[in-house]
PDB file of C-alpha atoms in Angstrom:
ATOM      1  CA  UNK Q 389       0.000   0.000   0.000  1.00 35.00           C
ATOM      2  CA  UNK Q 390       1.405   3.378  -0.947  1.00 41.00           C
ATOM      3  CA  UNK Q 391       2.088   5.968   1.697  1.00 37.00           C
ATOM      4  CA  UNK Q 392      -0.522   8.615   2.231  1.00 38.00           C
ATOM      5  CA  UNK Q 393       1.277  11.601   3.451  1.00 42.00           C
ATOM      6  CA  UNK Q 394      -1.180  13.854   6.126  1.00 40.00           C
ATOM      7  CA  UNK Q 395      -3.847  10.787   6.169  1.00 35.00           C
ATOM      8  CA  UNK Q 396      -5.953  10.092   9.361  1.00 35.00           C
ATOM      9  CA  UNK Q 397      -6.475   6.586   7.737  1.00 32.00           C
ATOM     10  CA  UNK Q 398      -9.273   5.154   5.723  1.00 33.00           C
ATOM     11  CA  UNK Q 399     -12.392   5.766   7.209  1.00 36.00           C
ATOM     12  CA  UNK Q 400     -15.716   3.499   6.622  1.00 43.00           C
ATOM     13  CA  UNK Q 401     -18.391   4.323   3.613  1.00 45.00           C
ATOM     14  CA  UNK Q 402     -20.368   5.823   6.290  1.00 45.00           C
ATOM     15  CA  UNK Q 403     -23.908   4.542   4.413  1.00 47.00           C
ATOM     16  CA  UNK Q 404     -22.442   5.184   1.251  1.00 48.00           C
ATOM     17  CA  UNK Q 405     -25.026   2.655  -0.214  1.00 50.00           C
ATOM     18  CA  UNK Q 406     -28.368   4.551   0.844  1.00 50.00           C
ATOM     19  CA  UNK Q 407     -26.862   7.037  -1.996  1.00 70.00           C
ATOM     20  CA  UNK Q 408     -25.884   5.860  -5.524  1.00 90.00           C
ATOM     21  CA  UNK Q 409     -22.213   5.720  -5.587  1.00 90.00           C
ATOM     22  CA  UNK Q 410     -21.609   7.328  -8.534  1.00 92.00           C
ATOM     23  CA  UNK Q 411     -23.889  10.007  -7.799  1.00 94.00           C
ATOM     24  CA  UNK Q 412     -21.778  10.818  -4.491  1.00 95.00           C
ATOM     25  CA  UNK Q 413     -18.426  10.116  -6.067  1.00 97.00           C
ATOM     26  CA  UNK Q 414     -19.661  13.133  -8.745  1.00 96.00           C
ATOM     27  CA  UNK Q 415     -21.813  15.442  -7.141  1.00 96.00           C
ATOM     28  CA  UNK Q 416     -20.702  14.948  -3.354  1.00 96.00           C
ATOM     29  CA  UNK Q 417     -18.535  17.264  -1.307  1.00 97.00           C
ATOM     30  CA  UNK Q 418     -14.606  16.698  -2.061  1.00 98.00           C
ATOM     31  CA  UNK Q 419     -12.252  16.767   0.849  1.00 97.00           C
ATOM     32  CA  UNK Q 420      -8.991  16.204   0.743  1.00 97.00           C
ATOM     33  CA  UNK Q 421      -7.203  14.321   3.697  1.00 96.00           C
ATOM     34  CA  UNK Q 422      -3.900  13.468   1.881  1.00 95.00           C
ATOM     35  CA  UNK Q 423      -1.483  12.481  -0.970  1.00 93.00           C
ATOM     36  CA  UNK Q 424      -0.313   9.267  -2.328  1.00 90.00           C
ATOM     37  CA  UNK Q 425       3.467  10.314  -2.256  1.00 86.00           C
ATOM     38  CA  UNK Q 426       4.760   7.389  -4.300  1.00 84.00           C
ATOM     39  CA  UNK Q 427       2.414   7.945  -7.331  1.00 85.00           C
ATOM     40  CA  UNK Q 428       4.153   9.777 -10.507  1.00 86.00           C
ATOM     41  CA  UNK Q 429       1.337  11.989 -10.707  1.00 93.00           C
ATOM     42  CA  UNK Q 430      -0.681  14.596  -8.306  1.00 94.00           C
ATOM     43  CA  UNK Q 431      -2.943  11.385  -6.564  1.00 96.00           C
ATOM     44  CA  UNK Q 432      -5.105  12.720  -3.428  1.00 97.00           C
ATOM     45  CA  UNK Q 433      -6.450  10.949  -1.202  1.00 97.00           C
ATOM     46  CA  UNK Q 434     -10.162  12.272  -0.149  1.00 98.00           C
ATOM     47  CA  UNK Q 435     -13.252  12.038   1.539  1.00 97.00           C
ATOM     48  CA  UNK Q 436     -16.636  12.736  -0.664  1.00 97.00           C
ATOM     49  CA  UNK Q 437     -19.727  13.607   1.205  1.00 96.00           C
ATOM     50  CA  UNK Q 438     -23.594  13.783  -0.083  1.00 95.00           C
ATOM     51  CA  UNK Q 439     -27.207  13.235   1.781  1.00 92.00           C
ATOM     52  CA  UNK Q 440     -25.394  11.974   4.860  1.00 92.00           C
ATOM     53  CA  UNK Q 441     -23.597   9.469   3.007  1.00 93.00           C
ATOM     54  CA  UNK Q 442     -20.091   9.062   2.545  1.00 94.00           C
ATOM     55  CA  UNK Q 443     -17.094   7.624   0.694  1.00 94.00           C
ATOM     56  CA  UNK Q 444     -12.805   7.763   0.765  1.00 96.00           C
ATOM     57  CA  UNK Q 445     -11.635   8.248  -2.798  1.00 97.00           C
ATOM     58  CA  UNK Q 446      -9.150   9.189  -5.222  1.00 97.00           C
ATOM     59  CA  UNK Q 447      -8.970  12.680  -7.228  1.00 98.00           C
ATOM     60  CA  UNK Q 448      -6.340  12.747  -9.908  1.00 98.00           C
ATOM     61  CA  UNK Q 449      -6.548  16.098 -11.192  1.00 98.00           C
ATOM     62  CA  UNK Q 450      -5.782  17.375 -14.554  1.00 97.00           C
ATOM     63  CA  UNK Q 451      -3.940  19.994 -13.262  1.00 96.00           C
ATOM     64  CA  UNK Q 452      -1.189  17.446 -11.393  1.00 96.00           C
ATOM     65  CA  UNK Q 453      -0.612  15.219 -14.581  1.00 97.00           C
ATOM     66  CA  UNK Q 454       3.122  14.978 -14.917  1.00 94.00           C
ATOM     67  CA  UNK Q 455       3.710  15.570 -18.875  1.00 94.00           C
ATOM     68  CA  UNK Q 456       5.473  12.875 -20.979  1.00 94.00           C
ATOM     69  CA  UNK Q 457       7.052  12.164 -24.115  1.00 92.00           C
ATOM     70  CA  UNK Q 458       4.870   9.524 -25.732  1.00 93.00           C
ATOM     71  CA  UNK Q 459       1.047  10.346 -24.344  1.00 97.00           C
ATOM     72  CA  UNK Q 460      -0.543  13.977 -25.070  1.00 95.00           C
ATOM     73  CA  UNK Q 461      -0.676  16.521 -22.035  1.00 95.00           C
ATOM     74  CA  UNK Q 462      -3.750  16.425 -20.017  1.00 96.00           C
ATOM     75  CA  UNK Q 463      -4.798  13.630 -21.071  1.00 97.00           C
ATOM     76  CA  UNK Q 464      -4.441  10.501 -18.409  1.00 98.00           C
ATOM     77  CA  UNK Q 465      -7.831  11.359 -16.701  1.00 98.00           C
ATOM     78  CA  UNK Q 466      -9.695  10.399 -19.528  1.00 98.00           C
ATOM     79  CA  UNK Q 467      -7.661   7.645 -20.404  1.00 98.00           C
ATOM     80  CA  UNK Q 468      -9.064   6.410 -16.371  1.00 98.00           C
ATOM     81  CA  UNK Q 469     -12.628   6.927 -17.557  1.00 98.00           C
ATOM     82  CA  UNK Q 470     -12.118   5.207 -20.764  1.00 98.00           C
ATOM     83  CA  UNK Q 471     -10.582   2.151 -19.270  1.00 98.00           C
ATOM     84  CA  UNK Q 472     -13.885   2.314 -16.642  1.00 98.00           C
ATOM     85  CA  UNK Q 473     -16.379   2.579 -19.201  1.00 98.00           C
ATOM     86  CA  UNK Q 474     -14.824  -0.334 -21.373  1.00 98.00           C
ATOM     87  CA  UNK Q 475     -14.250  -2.392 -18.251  1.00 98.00           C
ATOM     88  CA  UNK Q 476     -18.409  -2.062 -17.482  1.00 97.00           C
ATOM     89  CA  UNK Q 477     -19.164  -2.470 -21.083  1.00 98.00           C
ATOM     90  CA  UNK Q 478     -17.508  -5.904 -21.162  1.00 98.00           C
ATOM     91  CA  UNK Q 479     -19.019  -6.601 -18.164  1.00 97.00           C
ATOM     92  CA  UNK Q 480     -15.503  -7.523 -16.889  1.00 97.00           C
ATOM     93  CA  UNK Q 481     -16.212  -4.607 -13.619  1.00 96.00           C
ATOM     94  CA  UNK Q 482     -12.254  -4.735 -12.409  1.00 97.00           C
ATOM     95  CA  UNK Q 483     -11.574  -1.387 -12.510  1.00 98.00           C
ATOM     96  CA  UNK Q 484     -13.718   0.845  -9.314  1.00 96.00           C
ATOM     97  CA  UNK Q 485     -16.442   3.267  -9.893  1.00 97.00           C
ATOM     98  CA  UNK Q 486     -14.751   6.285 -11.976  1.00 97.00           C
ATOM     99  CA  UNK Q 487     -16.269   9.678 -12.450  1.00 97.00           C
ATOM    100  CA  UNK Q 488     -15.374  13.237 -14.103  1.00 97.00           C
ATOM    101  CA  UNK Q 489     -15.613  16.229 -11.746  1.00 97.00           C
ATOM    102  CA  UNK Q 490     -14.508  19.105 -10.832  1.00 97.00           C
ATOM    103  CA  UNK Q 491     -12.592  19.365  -6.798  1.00 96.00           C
ATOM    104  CA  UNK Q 492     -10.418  21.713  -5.536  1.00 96.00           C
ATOM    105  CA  UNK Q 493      -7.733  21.393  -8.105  1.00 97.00           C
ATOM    106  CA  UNK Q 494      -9.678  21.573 -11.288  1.00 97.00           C
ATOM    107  CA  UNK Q 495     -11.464  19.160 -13.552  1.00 97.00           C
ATOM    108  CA  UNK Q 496     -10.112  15.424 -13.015  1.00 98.00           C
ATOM    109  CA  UNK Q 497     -11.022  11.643 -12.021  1.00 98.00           C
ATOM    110  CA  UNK Q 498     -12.450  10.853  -9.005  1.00 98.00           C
ATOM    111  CA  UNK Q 499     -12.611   6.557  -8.221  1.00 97.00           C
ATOM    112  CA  UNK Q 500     -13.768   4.674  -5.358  1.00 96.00           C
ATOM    113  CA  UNK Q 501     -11.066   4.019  -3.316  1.00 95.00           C
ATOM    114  CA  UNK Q 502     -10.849   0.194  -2.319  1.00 91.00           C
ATOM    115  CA  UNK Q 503      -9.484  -1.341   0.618  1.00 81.00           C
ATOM    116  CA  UNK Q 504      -5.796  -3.506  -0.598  1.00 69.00           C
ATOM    117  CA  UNK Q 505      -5.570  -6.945   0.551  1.00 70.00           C
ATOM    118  CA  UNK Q 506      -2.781  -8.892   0.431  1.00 82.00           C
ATOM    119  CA  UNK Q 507      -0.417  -8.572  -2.559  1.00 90.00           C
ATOM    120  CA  UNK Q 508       0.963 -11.968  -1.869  1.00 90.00           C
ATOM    121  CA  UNK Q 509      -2.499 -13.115  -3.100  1.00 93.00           C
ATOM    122  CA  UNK Q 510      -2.221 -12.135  -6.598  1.00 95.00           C
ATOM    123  CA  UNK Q 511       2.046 -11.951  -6.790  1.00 96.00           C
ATOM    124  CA  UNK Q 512       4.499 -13.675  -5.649  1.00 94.00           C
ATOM    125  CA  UNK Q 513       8.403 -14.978  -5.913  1.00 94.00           C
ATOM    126  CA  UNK Q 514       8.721 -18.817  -5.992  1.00 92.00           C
ATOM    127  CA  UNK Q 515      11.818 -20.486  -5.196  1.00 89.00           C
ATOM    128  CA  UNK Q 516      11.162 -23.752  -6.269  1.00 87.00           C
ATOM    129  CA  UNK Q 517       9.520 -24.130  -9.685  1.00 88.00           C
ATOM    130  CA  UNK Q 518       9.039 -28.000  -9.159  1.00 84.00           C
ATOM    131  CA  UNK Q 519       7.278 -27.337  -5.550  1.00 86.00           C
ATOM    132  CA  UNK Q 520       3.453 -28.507  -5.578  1.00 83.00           C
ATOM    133  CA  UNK Q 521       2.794 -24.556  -4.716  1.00 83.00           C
ATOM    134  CA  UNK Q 522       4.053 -23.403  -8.236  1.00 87.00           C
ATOM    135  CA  UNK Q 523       1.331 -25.062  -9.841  1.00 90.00           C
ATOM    136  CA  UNK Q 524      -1.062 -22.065  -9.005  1.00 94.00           C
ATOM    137  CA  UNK Q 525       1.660 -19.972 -10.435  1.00 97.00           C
ATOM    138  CA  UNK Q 526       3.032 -18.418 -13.497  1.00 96.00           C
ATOM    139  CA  UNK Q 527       6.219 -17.526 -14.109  1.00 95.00           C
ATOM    140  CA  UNK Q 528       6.898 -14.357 -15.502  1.00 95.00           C
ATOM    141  CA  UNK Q 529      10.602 -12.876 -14.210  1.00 92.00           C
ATOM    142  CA  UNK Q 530      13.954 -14.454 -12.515  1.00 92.00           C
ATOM    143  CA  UNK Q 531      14.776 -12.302 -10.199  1.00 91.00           C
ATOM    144  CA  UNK Q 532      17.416 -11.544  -7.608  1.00 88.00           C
ATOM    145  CA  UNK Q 533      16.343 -11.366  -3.663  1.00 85.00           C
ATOM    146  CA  UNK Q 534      17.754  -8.833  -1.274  1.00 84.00           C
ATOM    147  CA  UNK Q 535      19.489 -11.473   0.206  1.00 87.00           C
ATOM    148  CA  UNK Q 536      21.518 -12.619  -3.163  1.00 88.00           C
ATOM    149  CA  UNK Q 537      19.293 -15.604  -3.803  1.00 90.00           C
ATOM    150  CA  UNK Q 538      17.782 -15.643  -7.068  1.00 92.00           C
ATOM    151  CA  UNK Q 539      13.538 -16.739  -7.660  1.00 92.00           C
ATOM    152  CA  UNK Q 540      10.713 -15.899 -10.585  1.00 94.00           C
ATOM    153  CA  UNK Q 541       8.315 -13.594 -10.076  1.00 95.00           C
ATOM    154  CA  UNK Q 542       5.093 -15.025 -11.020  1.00 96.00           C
ATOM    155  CA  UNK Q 543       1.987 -14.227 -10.667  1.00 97.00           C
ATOM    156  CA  UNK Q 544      -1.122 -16.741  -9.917  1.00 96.00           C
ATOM    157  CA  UNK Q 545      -3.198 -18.505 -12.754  1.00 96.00           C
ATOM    158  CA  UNK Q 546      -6.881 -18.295 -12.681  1.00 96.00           C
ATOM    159  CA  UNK Q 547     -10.074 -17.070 -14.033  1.00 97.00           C
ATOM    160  CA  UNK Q 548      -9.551 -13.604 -12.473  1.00 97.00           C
ATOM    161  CA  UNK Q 549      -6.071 -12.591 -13.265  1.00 98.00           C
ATOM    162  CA  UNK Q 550      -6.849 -13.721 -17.053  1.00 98.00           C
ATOM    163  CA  UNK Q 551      -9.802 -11.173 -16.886  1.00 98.00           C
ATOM    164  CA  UNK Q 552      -7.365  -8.502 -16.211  1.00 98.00           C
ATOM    165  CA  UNK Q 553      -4.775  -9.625 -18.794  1.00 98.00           C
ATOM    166  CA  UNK Q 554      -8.153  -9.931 -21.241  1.00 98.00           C
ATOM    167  CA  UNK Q 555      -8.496  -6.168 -20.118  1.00 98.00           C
ATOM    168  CA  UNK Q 556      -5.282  -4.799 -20.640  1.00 98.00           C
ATOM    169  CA  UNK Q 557      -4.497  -6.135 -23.712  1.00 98.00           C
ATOM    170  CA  UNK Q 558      -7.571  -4.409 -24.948  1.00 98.00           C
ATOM    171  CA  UNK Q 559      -6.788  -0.953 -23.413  1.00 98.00           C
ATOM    172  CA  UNK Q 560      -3.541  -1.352 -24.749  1.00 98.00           C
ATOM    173  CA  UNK Q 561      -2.170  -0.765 -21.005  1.00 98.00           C
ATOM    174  CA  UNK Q 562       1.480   0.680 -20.965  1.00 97.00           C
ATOM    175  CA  UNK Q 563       1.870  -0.330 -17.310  1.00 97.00           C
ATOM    176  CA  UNK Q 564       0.253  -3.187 -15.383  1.00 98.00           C
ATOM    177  CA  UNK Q 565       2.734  -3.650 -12.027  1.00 96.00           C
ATOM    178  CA  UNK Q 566       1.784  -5.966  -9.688  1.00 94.00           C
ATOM    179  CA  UNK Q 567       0.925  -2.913  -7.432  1.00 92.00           C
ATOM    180  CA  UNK Q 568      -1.339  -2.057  -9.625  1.00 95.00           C
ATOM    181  CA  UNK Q 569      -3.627  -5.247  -8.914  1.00 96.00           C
ATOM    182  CA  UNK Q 570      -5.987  -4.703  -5.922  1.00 95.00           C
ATOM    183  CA  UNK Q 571      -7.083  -8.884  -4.446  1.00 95.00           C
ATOM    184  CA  UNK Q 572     -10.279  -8.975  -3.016  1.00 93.00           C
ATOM    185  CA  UNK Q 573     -11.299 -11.476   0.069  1.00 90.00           C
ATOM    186  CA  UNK Q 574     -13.756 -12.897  -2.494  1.00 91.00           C
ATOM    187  CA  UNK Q 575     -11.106 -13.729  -5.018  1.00 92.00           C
ATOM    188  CA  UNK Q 576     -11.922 -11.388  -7.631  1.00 94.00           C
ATOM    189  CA  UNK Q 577      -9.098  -8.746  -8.081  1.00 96.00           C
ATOM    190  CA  UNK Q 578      -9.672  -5.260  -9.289  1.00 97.00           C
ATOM    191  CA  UNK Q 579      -6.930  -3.302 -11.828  1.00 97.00           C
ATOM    192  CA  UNK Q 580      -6.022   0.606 -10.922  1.00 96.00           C
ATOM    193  CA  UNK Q 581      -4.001   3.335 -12.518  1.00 96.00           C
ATOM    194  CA  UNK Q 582      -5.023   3.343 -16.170  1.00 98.00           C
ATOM    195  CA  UNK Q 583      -3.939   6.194 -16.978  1.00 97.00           C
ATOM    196  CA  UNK Q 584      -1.492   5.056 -19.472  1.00 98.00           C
ATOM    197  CA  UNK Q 585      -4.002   2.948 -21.886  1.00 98.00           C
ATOM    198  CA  UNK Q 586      -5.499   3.479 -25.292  1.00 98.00           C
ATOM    199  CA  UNK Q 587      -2.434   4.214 -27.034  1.00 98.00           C
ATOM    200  CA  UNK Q 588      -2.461   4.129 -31.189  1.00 98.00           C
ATOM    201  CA  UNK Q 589       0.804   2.402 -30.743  1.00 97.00           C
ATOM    202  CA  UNK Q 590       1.215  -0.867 -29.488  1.00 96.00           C
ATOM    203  CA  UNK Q 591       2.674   0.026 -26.118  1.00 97.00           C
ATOM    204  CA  UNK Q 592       1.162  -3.445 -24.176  1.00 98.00           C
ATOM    205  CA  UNK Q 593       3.464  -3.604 -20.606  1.00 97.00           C
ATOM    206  CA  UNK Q 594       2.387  -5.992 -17.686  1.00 98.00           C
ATOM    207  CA  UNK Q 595       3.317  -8.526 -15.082  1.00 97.00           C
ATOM    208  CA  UNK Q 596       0.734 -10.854 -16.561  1.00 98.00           C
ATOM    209  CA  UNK Q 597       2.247 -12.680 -19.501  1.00 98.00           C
ATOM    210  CA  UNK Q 598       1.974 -16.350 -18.258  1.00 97.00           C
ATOM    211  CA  UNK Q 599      -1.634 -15.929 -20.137  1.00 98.00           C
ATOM    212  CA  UNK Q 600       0.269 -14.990 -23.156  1.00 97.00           C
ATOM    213  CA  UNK Q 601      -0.846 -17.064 -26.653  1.00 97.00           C
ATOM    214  CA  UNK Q 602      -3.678 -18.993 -24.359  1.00 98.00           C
ATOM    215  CA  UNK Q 603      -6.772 -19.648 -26.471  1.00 98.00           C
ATOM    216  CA  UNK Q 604      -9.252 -17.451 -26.120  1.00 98.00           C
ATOM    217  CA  UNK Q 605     -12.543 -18.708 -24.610  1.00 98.00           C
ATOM    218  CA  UNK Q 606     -16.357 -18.710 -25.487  1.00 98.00           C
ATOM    219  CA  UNK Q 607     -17.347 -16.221 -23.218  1.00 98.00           C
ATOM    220  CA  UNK Q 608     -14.005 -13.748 -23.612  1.00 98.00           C
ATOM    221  CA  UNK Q 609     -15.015 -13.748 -27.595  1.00 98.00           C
ATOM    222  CA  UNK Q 610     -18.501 -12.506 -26.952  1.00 98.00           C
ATOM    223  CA  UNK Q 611     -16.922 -10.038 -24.528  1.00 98.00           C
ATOM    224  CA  UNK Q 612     -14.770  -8.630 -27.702  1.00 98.00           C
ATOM    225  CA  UNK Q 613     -17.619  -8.733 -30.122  1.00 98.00           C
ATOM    226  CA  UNK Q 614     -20.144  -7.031 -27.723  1.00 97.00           C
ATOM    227  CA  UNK Q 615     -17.057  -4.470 -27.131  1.00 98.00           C
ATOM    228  CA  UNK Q 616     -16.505  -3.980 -30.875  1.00 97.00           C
ATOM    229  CA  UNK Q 617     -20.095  -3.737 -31.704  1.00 98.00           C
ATOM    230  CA  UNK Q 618     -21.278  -1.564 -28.951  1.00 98.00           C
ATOM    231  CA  UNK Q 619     -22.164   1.875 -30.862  1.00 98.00           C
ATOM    232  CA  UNK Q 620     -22.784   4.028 -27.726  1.00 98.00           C
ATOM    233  CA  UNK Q 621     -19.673   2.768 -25.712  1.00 98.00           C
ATOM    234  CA  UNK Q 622     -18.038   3.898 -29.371  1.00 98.00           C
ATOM    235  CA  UNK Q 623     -19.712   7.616 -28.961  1.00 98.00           C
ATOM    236  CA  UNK Q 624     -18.802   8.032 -25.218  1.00 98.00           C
ATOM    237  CA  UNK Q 625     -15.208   7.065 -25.776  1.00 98.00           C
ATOM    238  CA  UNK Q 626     -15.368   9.595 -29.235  1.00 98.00           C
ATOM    239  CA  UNK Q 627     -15.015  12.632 -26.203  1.00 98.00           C
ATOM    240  CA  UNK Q 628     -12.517  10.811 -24.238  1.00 98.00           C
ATOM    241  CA  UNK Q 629      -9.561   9.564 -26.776  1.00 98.00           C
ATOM    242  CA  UNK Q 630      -8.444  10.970 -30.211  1.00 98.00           C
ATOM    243  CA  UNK Q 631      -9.651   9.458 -33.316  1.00 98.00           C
ATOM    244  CA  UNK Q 632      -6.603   7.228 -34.236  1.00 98.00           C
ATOM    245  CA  UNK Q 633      -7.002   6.040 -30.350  1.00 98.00           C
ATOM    246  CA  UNK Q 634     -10.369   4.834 -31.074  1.00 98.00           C
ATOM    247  CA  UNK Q 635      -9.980   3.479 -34.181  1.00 98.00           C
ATOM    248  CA  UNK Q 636      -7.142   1.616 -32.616  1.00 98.00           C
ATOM    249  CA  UNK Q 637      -9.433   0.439 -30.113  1.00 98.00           C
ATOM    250  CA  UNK Q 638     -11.415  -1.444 -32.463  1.00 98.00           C
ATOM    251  CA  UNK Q 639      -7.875  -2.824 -34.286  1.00 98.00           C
ATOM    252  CA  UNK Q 640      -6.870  -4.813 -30.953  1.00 98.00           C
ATOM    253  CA  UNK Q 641     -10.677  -6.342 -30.938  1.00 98.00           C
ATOM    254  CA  UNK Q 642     -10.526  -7.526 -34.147  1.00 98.00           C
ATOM    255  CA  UNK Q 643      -6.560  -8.595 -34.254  1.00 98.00           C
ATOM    256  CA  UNK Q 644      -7.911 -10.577 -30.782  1.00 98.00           C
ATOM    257  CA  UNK Q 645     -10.470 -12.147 -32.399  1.00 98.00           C
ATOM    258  CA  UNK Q 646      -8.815 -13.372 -35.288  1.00 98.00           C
ATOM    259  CA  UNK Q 647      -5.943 -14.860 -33.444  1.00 98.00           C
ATOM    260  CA  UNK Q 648      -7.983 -16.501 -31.215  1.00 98.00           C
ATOM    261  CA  UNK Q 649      -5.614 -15.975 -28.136  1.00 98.00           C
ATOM    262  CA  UNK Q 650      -4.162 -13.835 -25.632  1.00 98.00           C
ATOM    263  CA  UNK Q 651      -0.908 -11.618 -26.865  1.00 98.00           C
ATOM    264  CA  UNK Q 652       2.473 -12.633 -26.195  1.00 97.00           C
ATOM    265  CA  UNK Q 653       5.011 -10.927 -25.241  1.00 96.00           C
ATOM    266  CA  UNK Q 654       7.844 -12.004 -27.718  1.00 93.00           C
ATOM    267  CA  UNK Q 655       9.380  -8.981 -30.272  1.00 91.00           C
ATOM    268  CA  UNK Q 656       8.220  -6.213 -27.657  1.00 92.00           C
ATOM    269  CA  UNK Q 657      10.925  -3.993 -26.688  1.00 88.00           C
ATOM    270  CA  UNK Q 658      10.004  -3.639 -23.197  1.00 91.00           C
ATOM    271  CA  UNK Q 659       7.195  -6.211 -22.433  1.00 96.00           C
ATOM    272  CA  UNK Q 660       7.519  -5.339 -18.688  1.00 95.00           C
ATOM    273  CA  UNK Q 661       7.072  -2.725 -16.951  1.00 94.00           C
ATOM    274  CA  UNK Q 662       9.758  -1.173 -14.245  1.00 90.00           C
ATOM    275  CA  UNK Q 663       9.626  -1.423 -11.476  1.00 89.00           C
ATOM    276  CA  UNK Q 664       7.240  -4.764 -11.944  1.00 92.00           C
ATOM    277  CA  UNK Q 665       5.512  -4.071  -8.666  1.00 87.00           C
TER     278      UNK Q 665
END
């Protein structure tokens, strides 16, 4: 969990779900109680408050975006709602409740801020490849421990890490770290930080390439054709990305789909990103 600098810790929804979340995440009263220091960009840490009801959150505003050399200024916020609305148009719902708004900064996201469980339950570093326990896992990276011993960082196999993978390979997501994976007590796990998706170029970092070149599945191909056919998530993401960004959209459905299979990582530059977690 990243530091939150001038936090008095993460208090309860406080009814939150008398009032439509959305509605308070957008229209509610933004206070903010602290900063995620670790995060590139200006991340705050806040408190939203409507009809009694209440809910801890994240703002990113505009106005804090960090520029860079391959993405267009002022433009990660979107790139958040975009990867939200394509997430509940697939019906995949791993990435939390994001809004527009306005706060005290300016015109920015604003996402429900989830409680982080364990890490371990999503990531790990195995020792011993041939140990029953790697069975769950897939290897993604040797690596070398603080203590000089060397292990692979894998991550586990399953119906809800593949969802994510599913996900980012869609969004084109430049940066899927393990810390960027948010394991629920129910076993589902959430994805965060999107702010580096929808690329024209093929940009496709993450931690999860032991799904690479799997088969896709029944259900994930009627995911991509209801995502490539659906004309109004087409018109809402029209005001969020630039035209060659959506068209390339609809060019990673359909090279999906004809492949039949998860990417791979092989021939990309930089398939993971740094640091991995």
């Amino acid at each position: 969990m990243e530091h939150i600098e001038g936090s008095g810790g993460v208090a309860d929804n406080g009814g939150a779900a008398a009032v439509d979340a959305e509605r308070l995440l957008r229209e509610g009263e933004l206070t903010v109680q602290g900063r995620l220091t670790e995060a590139s960009n200006a991340t705050l840490y806040c408190r939203v408050e409507l009809d009694g009801a209440s809910m801890q959150c994240v703002y990113k505003p505009v106005a804090g975006e960090r520029p860079l050399h391959d993405f267009p200024d002022g433009t990660l916020a979107a790139r958040e709602l975009a990867a939200f609305a394509v997430s509940e148009a697939a019906g995949w719902r791993i990435v939390p409740r994001t809004v527009e708004r306005d706060g005290p900064f300016g015109r920015g996201m604003c996402q429900q801020w989830i409680e982080e469980s364990d890490l371990s339950a999503a990531v790990t570093v195995l020792k011993d490849l041939r140990s029953e326990e790697a069975e769950e896992w897939c290897p993604v990276l040797a690596v070398r421990l603080s203590d000089g011993s060397d292990g692979v960082l894998a991550h586990r196999d399953g119906p809800a890490l593949r969802r994510i993978a599913l996900f980012d390979a869609v969004v084109n997501n430049a940066d899927r770290k393990g810390g960027h994976l948010l394991p629920l007590a129910d076993g589902s796990v959430l994805g965060i930080d999107h702010g580096l998706t929808f690329h024209a170029e093929d940009k496709l970092r993450t931690l999860l390439w032991g799904f690479a070149e799997r088969g896709l599945e029944p259900a994930e191909r009627a995911e991509l054709t209801r995502l490539r056919d659906d004309q109004r998530l087409a018109a809402h993401l029209a005001g969020l990305l630039s035209p060659a960004e959506l068209a390339a959209f609809h060019e990673r459905i359909d090279a999906l789909l004809a492949a039949d299979a998860l990417p791979g990582p092989d021939g990309r530059l930089r398939p993971v990103p740094w640091p991995p977690i």
